Short mmCIF file of C-alpha atoms and ligand atoms in Angstrom, two decimals:
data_model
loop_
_atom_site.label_atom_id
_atom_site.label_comp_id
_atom_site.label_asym_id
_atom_site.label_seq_id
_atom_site.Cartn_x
_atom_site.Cartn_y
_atom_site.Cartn_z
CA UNK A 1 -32.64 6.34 -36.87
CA UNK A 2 -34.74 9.51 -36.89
CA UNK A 3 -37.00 9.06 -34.73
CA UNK A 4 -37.46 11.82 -31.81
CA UNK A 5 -38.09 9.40 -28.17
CA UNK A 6 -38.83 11.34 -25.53
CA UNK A 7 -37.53 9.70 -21.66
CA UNK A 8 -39.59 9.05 -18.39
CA UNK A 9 -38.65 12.62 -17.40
CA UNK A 10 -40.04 14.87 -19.48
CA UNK A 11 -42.84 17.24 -19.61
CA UNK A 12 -46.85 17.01 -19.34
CA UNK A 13 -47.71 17.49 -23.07
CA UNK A 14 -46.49 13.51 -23.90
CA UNK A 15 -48.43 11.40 -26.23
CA UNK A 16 -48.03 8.05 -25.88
CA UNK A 17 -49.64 7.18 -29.02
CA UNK A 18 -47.30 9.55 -31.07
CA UNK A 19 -44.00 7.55 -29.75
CA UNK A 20 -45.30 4.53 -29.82
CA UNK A 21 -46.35 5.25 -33.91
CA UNK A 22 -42.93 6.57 -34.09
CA UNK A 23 -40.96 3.58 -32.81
CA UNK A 24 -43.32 1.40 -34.88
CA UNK A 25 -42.95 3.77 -38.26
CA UNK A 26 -38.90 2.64 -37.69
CA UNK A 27 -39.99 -0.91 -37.97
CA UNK A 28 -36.53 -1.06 -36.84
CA UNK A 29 -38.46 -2.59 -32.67
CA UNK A 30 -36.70 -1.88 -29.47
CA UNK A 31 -33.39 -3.45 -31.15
CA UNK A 32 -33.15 -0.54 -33.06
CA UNK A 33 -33.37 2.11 -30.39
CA UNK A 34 -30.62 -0.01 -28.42
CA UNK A 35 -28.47 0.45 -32.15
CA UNK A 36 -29.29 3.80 -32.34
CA UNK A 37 -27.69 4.49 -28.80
CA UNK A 38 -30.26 5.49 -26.71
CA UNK A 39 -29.05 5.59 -23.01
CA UNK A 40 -32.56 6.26 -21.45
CA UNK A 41 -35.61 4.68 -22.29
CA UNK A 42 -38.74 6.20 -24.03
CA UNK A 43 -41.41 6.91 -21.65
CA UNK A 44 -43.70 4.28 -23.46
CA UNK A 45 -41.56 1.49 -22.45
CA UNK A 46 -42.22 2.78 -18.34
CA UNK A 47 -44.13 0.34 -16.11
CA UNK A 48 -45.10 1.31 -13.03
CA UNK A 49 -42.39 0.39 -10.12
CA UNK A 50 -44.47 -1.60 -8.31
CA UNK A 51 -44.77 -3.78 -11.59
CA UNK A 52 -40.82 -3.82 -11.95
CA UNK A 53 -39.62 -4.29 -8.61
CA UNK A 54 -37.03 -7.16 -8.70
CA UNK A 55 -38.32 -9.60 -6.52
CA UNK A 56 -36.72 -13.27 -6.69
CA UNK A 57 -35.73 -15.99 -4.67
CA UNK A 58 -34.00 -19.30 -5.04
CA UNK A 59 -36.14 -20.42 -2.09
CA UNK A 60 -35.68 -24.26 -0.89
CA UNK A 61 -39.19 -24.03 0.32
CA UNK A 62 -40.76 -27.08 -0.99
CA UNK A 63 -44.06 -25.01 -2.39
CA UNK A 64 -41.70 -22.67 -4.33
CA UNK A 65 -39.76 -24.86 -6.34
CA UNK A 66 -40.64 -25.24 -9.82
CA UNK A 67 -41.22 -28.95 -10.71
CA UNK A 68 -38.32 -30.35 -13.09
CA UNK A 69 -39.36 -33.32 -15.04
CA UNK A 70 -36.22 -35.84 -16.00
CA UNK A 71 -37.51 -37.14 -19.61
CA UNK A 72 -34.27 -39.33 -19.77
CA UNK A 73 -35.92 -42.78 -19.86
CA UNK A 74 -39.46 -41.86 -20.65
CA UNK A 75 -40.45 -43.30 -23.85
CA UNK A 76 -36.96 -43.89 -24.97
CA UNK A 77 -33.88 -42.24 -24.07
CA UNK A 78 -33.68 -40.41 -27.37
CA UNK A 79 -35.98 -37.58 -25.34
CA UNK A 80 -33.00 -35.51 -23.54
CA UNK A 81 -31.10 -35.82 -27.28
CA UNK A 82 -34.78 -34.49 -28.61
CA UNK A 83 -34.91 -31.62 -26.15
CA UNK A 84 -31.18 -30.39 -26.90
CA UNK A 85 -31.72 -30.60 -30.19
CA UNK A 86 -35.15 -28.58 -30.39
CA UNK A 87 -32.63 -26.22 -28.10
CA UNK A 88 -30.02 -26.21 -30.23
CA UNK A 89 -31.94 -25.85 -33.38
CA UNK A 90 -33.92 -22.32 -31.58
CA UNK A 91 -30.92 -20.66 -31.21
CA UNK A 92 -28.69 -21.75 -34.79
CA UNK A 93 -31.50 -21.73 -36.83
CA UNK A 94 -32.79 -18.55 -36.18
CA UNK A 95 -35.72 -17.40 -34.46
CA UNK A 96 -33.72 -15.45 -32.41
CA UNK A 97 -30.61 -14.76 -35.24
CA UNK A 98 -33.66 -13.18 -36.87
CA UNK A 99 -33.48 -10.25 -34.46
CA UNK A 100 -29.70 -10.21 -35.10
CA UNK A 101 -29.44 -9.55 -38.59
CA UNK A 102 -29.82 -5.86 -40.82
CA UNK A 103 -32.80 -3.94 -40.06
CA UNK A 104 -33.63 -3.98 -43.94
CA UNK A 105 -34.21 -7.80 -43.72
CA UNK A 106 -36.32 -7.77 -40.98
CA UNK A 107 -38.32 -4.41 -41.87
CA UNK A 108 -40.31 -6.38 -44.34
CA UNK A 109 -42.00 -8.61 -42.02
CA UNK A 110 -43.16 -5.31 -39.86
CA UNK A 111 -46.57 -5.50 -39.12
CA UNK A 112 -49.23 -5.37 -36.85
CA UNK A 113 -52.06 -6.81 -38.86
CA UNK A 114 -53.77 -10.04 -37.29
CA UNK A 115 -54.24 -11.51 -40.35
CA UNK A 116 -50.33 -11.03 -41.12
CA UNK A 117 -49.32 -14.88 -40.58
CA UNK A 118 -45.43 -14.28 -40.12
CA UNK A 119 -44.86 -10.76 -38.49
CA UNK A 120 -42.23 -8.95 -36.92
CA UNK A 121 -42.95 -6.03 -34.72
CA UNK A 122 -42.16 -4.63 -31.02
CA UNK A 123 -43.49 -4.02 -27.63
CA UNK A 124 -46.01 -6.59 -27.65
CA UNK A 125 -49.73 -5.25 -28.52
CA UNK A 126 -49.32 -1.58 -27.85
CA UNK A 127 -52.06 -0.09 -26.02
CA UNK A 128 -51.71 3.08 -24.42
CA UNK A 129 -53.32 2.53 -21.35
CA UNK A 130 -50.36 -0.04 -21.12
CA UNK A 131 -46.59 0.08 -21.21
CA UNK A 132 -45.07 -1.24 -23.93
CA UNK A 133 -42.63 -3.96 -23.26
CA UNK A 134 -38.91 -4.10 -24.22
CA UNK A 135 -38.93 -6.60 -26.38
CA UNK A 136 -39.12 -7.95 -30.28
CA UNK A 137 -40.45 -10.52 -31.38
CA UNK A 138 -41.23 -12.66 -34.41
CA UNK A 139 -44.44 -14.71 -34.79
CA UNK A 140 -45.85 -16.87 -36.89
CA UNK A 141 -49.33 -18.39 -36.48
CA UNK A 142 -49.68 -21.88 -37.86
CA UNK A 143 -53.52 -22.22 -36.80
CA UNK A 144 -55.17 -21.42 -40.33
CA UNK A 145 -53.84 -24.38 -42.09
CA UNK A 146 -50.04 -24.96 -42.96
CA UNK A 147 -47.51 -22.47 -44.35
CA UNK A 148 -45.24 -23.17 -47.34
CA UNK A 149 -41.68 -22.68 -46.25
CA UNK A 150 -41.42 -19.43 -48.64
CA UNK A 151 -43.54 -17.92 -45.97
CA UNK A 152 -40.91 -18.50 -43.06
CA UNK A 153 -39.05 -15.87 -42.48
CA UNK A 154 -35.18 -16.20 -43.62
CA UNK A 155 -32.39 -15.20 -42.30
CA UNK A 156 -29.34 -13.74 -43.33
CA UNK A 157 -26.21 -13.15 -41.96
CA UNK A 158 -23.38 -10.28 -43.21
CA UNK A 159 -21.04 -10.84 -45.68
CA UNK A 160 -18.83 -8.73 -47.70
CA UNK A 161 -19.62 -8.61 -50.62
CA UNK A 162 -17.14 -7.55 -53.51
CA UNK A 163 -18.70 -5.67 -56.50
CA UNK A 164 -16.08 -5.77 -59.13
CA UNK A 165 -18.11 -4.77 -62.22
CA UNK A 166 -20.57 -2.56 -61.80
CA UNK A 167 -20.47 1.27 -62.79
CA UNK A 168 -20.23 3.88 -59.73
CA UNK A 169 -24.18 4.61 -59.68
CA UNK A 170 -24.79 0.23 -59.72
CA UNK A 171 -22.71 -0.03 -56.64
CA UNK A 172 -23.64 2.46 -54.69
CA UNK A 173 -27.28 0.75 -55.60
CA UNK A 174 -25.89 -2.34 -54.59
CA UNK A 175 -24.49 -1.46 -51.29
CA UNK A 176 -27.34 0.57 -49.87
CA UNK A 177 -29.76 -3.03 -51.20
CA UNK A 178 -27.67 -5.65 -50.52
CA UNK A 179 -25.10 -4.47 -47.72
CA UNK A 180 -25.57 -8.26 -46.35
CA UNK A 181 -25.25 -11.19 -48.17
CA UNK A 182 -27.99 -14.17 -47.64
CA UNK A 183 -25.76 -16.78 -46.38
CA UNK A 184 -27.71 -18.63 -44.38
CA UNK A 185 -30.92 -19.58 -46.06
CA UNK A 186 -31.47 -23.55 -44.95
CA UNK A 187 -33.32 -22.08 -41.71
CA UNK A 188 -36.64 -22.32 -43.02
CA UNK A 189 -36.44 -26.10 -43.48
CA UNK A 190 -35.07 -26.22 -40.15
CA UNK A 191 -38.27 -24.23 -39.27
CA UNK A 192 -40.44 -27.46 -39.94
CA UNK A 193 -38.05 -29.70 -38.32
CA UNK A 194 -38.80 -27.44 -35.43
CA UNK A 195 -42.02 -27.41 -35.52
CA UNK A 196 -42.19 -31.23 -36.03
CA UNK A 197 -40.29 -31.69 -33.16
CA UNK A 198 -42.42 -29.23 -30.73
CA UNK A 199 -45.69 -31.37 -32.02
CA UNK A 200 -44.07 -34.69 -30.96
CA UNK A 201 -43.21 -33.07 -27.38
CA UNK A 202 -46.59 -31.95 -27.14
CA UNK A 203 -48.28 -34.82 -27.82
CA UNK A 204 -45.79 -36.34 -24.96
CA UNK A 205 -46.71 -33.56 -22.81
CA UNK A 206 -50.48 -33.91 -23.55
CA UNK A 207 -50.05 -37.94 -22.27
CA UNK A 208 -48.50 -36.81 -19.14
CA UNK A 209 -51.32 -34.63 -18.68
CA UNK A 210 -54.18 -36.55 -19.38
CA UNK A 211 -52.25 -39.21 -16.78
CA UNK A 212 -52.41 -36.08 -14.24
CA UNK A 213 -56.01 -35.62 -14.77
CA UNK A 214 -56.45 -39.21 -13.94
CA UNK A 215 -57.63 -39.48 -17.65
CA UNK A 216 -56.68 -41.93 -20.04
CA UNK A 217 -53.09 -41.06 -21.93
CA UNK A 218 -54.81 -40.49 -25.01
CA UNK A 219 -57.65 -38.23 -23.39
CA UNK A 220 -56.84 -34.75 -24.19
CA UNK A 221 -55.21 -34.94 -27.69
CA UNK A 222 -59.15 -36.81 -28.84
CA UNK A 223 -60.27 -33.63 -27.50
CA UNK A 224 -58.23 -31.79 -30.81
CA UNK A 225 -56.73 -29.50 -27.70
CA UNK A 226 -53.20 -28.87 -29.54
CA UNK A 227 -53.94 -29.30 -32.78
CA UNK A 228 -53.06 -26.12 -34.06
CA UNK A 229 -49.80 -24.07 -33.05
CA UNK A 230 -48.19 -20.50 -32.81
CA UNK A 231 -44.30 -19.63 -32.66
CA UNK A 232 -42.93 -16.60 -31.40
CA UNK A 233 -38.94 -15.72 -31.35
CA UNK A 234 -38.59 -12.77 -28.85
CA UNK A 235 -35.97 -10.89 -28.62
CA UNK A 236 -34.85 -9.05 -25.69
CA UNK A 237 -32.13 -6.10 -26.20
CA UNK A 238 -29.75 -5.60 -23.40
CA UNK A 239 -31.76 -2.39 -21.68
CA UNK A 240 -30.11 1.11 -20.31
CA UNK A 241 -32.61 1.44 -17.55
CA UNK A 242 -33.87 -2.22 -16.91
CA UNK A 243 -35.49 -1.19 -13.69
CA UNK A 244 -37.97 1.34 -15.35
CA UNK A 245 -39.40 -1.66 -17.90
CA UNK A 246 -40.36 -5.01 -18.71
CA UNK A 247 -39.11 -7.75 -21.08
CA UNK A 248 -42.61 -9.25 -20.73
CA UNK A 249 -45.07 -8.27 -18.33
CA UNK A 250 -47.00 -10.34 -15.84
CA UNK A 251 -49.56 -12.38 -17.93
CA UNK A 252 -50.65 -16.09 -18.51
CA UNK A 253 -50.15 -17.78 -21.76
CA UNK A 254 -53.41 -17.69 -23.77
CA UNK A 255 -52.78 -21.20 -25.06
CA UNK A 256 -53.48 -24.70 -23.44
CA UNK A 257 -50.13 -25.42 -23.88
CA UNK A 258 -46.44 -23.49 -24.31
CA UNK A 259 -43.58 -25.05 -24.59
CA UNK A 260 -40.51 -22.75 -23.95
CA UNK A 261 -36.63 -22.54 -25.21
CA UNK A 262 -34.77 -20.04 -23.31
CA UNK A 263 -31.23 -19.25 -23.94
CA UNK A 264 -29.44 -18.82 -20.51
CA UNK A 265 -30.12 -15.01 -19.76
CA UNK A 266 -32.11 -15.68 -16.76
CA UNK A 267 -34.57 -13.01 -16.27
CA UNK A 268 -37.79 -15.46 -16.29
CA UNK A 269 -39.73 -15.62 -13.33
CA UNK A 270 -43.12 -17.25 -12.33
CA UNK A 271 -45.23 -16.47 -9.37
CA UNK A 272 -47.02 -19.35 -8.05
CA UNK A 273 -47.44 -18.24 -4.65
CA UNK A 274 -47.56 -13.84 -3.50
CA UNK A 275 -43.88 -14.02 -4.59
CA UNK A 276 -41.81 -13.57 -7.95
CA UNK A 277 -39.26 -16.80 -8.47
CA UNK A 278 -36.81 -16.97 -10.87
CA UNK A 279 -36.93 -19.75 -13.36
CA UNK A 280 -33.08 -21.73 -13.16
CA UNK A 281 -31.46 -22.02 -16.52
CA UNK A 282 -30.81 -25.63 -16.65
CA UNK A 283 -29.23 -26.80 -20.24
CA UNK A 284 -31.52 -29.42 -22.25
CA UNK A 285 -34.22 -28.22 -20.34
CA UNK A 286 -37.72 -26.87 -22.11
CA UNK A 287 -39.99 -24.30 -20.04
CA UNK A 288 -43.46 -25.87 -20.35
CA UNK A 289 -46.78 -23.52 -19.41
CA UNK A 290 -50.08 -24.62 -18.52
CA UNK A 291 -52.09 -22.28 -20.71
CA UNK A 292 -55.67 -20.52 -19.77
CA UNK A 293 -57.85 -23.50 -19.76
CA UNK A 294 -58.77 -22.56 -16.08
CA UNK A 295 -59.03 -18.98 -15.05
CA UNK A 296 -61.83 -16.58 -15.70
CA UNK A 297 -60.92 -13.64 -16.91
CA UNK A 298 -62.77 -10.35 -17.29
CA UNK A 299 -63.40 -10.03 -20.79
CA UNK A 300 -62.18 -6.56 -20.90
CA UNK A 301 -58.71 -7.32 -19.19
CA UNK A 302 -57.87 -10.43 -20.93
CA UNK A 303 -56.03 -8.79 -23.82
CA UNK A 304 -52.78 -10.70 -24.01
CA UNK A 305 -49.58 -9.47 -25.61
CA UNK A 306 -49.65 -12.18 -28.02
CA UNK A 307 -52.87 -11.14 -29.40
CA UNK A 308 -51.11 -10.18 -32.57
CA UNK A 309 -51.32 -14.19 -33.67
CA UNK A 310 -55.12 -13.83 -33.37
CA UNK A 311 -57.29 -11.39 -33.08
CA UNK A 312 -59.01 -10.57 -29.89
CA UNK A 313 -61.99 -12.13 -29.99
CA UNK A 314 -59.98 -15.32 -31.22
CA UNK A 315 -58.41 -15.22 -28.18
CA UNK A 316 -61.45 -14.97 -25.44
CA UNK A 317 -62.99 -17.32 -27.16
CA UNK A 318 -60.13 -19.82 -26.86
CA UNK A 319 -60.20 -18.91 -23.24
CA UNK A 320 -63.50 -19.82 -22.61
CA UNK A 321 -62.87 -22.72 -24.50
CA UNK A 322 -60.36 -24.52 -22.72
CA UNK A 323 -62.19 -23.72 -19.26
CA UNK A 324 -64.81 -25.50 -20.55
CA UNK A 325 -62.62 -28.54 -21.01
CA UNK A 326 -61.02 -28.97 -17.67
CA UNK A 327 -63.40 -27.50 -15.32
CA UNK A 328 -61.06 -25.27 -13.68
CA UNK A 329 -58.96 -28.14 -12.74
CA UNK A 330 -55.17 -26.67 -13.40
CA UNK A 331 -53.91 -23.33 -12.71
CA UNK A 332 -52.35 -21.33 -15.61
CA UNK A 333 -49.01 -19.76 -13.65
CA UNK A 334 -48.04 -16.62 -13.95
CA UNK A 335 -45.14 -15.71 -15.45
CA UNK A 336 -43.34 -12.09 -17.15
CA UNK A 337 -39.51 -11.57 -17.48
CA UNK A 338 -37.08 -9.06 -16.92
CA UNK A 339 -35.47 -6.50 -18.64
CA UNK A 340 -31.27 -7.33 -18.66
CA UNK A 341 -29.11 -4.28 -18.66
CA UNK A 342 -26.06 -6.33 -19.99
CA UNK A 343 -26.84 -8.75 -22.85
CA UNK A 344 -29.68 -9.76 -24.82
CA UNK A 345 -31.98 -12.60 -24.52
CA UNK A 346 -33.51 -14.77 -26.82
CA UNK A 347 -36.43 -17.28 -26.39
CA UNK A 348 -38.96 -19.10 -28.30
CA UNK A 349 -42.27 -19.67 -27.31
CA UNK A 350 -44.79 -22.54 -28.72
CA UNK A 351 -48.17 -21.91 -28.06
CA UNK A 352 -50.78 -24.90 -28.59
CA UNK A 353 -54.06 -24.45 -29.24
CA UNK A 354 -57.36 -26.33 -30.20
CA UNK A 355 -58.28 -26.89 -34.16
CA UNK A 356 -60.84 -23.92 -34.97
CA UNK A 357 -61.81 -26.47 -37.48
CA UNK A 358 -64.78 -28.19 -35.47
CA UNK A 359 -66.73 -25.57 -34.84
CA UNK A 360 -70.22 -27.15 -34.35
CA UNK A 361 -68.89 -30.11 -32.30
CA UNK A 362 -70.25 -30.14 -29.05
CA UNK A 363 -68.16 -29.67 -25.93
CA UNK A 364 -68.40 -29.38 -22.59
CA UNK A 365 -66.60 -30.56 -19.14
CA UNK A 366 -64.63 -34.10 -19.01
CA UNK A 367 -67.04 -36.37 -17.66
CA UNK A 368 -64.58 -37.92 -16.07
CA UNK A 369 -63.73 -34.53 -13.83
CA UNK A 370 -66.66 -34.25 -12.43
CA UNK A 371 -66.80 -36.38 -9.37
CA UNK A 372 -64.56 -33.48 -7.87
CA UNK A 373 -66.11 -30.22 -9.17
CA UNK A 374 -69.33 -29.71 -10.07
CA UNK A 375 -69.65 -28.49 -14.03
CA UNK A 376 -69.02 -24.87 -14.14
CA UNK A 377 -70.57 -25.09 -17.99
CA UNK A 378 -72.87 -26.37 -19.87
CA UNK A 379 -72.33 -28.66 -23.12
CA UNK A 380 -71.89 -26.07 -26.14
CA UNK A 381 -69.85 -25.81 -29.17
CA UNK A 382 -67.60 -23.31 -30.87
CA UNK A 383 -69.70 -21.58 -32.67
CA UNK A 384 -72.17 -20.44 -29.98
CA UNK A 385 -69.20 -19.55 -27.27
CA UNK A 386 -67.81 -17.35 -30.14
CA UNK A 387 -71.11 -15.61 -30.94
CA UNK A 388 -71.72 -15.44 -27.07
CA UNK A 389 -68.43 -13.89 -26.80
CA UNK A 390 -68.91 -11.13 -29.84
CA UNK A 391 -71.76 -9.76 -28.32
CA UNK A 392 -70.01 -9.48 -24.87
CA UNK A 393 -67.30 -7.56 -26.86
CA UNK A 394 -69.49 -5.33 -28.37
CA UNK A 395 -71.73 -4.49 -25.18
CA UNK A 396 -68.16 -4.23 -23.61
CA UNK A 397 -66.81 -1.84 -26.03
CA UNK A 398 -70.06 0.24 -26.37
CA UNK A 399 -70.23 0.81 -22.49
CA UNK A 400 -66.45 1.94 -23.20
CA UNK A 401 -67.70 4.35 -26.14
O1 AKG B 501 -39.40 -15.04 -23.20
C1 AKG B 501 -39.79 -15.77 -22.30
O2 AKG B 501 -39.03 -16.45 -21.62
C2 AKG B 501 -41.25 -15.85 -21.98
C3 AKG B 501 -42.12 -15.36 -23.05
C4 AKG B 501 -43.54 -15.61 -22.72
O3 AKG B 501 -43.92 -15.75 -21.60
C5 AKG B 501 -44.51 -15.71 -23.78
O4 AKG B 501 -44.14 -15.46 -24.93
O5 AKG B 501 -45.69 -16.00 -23.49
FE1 FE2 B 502 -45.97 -16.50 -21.59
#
């Protein structure tokens, strides 16, 4: 790969935006560095130590164990078979085999654009006042309607591939086109058995929630909360220096929902309490995140690296959106994960969100939520939080300017 990647130690004329452009120009992500051999990191993948430092503990302490919810029985006892298979079908199917396969296939799908619905690209949203994280990942955004399964990305595997017949010239065509062979090209029907699967587990999930909030079962999912949803595959190289970067940075999930297959890595930690704890690997299980429906964020921090699957004023808006809901009743936890030095890691992440579609209905805090808090907001709908929230932008960005 020719791309020239400077390291943490070198000198005072670096420009972050040039190397990150230059990794991005590859479209080869941080998968292709680790191919190409680097044994120190480029300086645009640095986070500050204090950000890195390895903290984790399997405390017993009652307040830092992460709640494990036994679906065996719930419903029917065709859940734990559901969960393994959703499991099963993230890692064969290839969200994360994506990342595995020739750079040529994947190259295609580079982009940044927010209006790009299936993308491939790396570091998260690459800002320079931030580090970029070391990490690839695929996305695709399901909220603007459905996707025909020629959209989803395919995936294909190496094969050799014999070309008797072809004059000197043809093959040497042939092998720098089609050095792999597409072998494997069912995944994008598995895809939408995926996805079918991760909308039945929300609408579980959303149940057990609504119960929670001491609502009816059916409470939050006639509120259109998860209608909509967004997949990512990430993709986490094994790292040279893992203690100089991060996999995925502190953050909450800007969704009201994620539902999470992790292979078993390790590396993901929450931190519900002044300390970083490490998420166990249990088989069959699913990672599930309460999204932003409760914290206020300032409008100028609350860039997210999954802001590629929307654009950034999507995104505050959805925020303010879901506080609206709940009232500040749950707390999103935070969460990042760790570069490995050893092996890759694969997740994938589903991220529910409300239908964009009613944009004039009016919402505002659970009625039902209010004998404990008093309303933080007033009854709106879409529409006006979104204008609200484009002028706040602007006035945000201008100040910037
Ligand atoms: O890869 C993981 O385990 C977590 C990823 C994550 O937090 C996210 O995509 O929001
Ligand atoms: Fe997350």
């Amino acid at each position: 790969m020719e791309v020239m990647i400077s390291n943490a130690e070198e000198g005072s004329c670096y420009d972050v935006t040039k190397e990150m452009n230059a990794i991005d120009a590859t479209k080869a992500g941080v998968k292709g560095l680790v191919d190409s051999g680097v044994t120190k990191i480029p300086r645009c993948f640095v986070h500050p130590p204090e950000d890195v430092r390895k903290s984790s503990s399997m405390s017993t302490n009652i307040n830092h164990q992460i709640p494990i919810i036994d679906f065996n029985g719930f419903e029917s006892c065709r859940q734990s078979e559901v969960v393994n298979e959703i499991r099963k079908a993230s890692e064969e199917w290839g969200m994360i085999r994506f990342h595995e396969q020739p750079q040529e296939a994947k190259a295609e799908l580079y982009s940044r654009d927010p209006k790009e619905r299936v993308k491939f690209f790396y570091g998260g949203v690459l800002m320079t006042k931030e580090p970029a994280i070391w990490r690839d990942t695929v996305a695709i955004n399901l909220q603007d309607g459905k996707l025909g399964p020629e959209r989803f990305p395919e995936v294909f595997r190496y094969g050799k591939f014999a070309i008797r017949s072809q004059t000197l010239s043809q093959q040497v065509h042939f092998s720098r086109s089609f050095h792999y062979m597409p072998l494997n090209l069912s995944c994008r029907e598995e895809i939408i058995e995926y996805i079918k699967h991760m909308i039945k587990t929300s609408k579980t999930l959303s149940e057990l929630l609504s119960e929670a909030l001491g609502l009816r079962s059916d409470y939050l999912s006639s509120l259109e909360c998860m209608e909509t949803q967004a997949l990512t595959g990430n993709y986490y190289p094994a790292c040279p220096e893992p203690y100089l970067t991060m996999g995925t940075s502190n953050h909450t999930d800007p969704s009201f929902l994620t539902i999470l297959v992790q292979d078993n890595m390790g590396g993901l930690q929450v931190h519900p309490q002044n300390q970083w704890i490490d998420v166990p690997r249990l088989q069959g299980a699913l990672v599930v995140n309460i999204g932003d429906f409760m914290q206020v964020k300032n409008l100028t921090v609350s860039v997210d690296y999954n802001v590629p699957l929307m654009n950034k004023n999507d995104f505050d808006f959805l925020q303010q959106y879901f506080q609206l809901i709940i009232n500040d009743k749950f707390r999103s936890v935070e969460h990042r994960v760790l570069a490995q030095e050893f092996r890759p890691r694969g997740s994938v992440a589903s991220f529910f969100f409300p239908s964009t579609a009613n944009k004039f209905k009016p919402y505002g805090v659970i009625k039902e939520l209010l004998s404990d808090n008093p309303p933080t907001y007033r009854e709106t709908h879409l529409a006006e939080l979104m204008a609200h929230h484009y002028m706040e932008v602007h006035s945000a960005q201008n100040t910037k300017d």
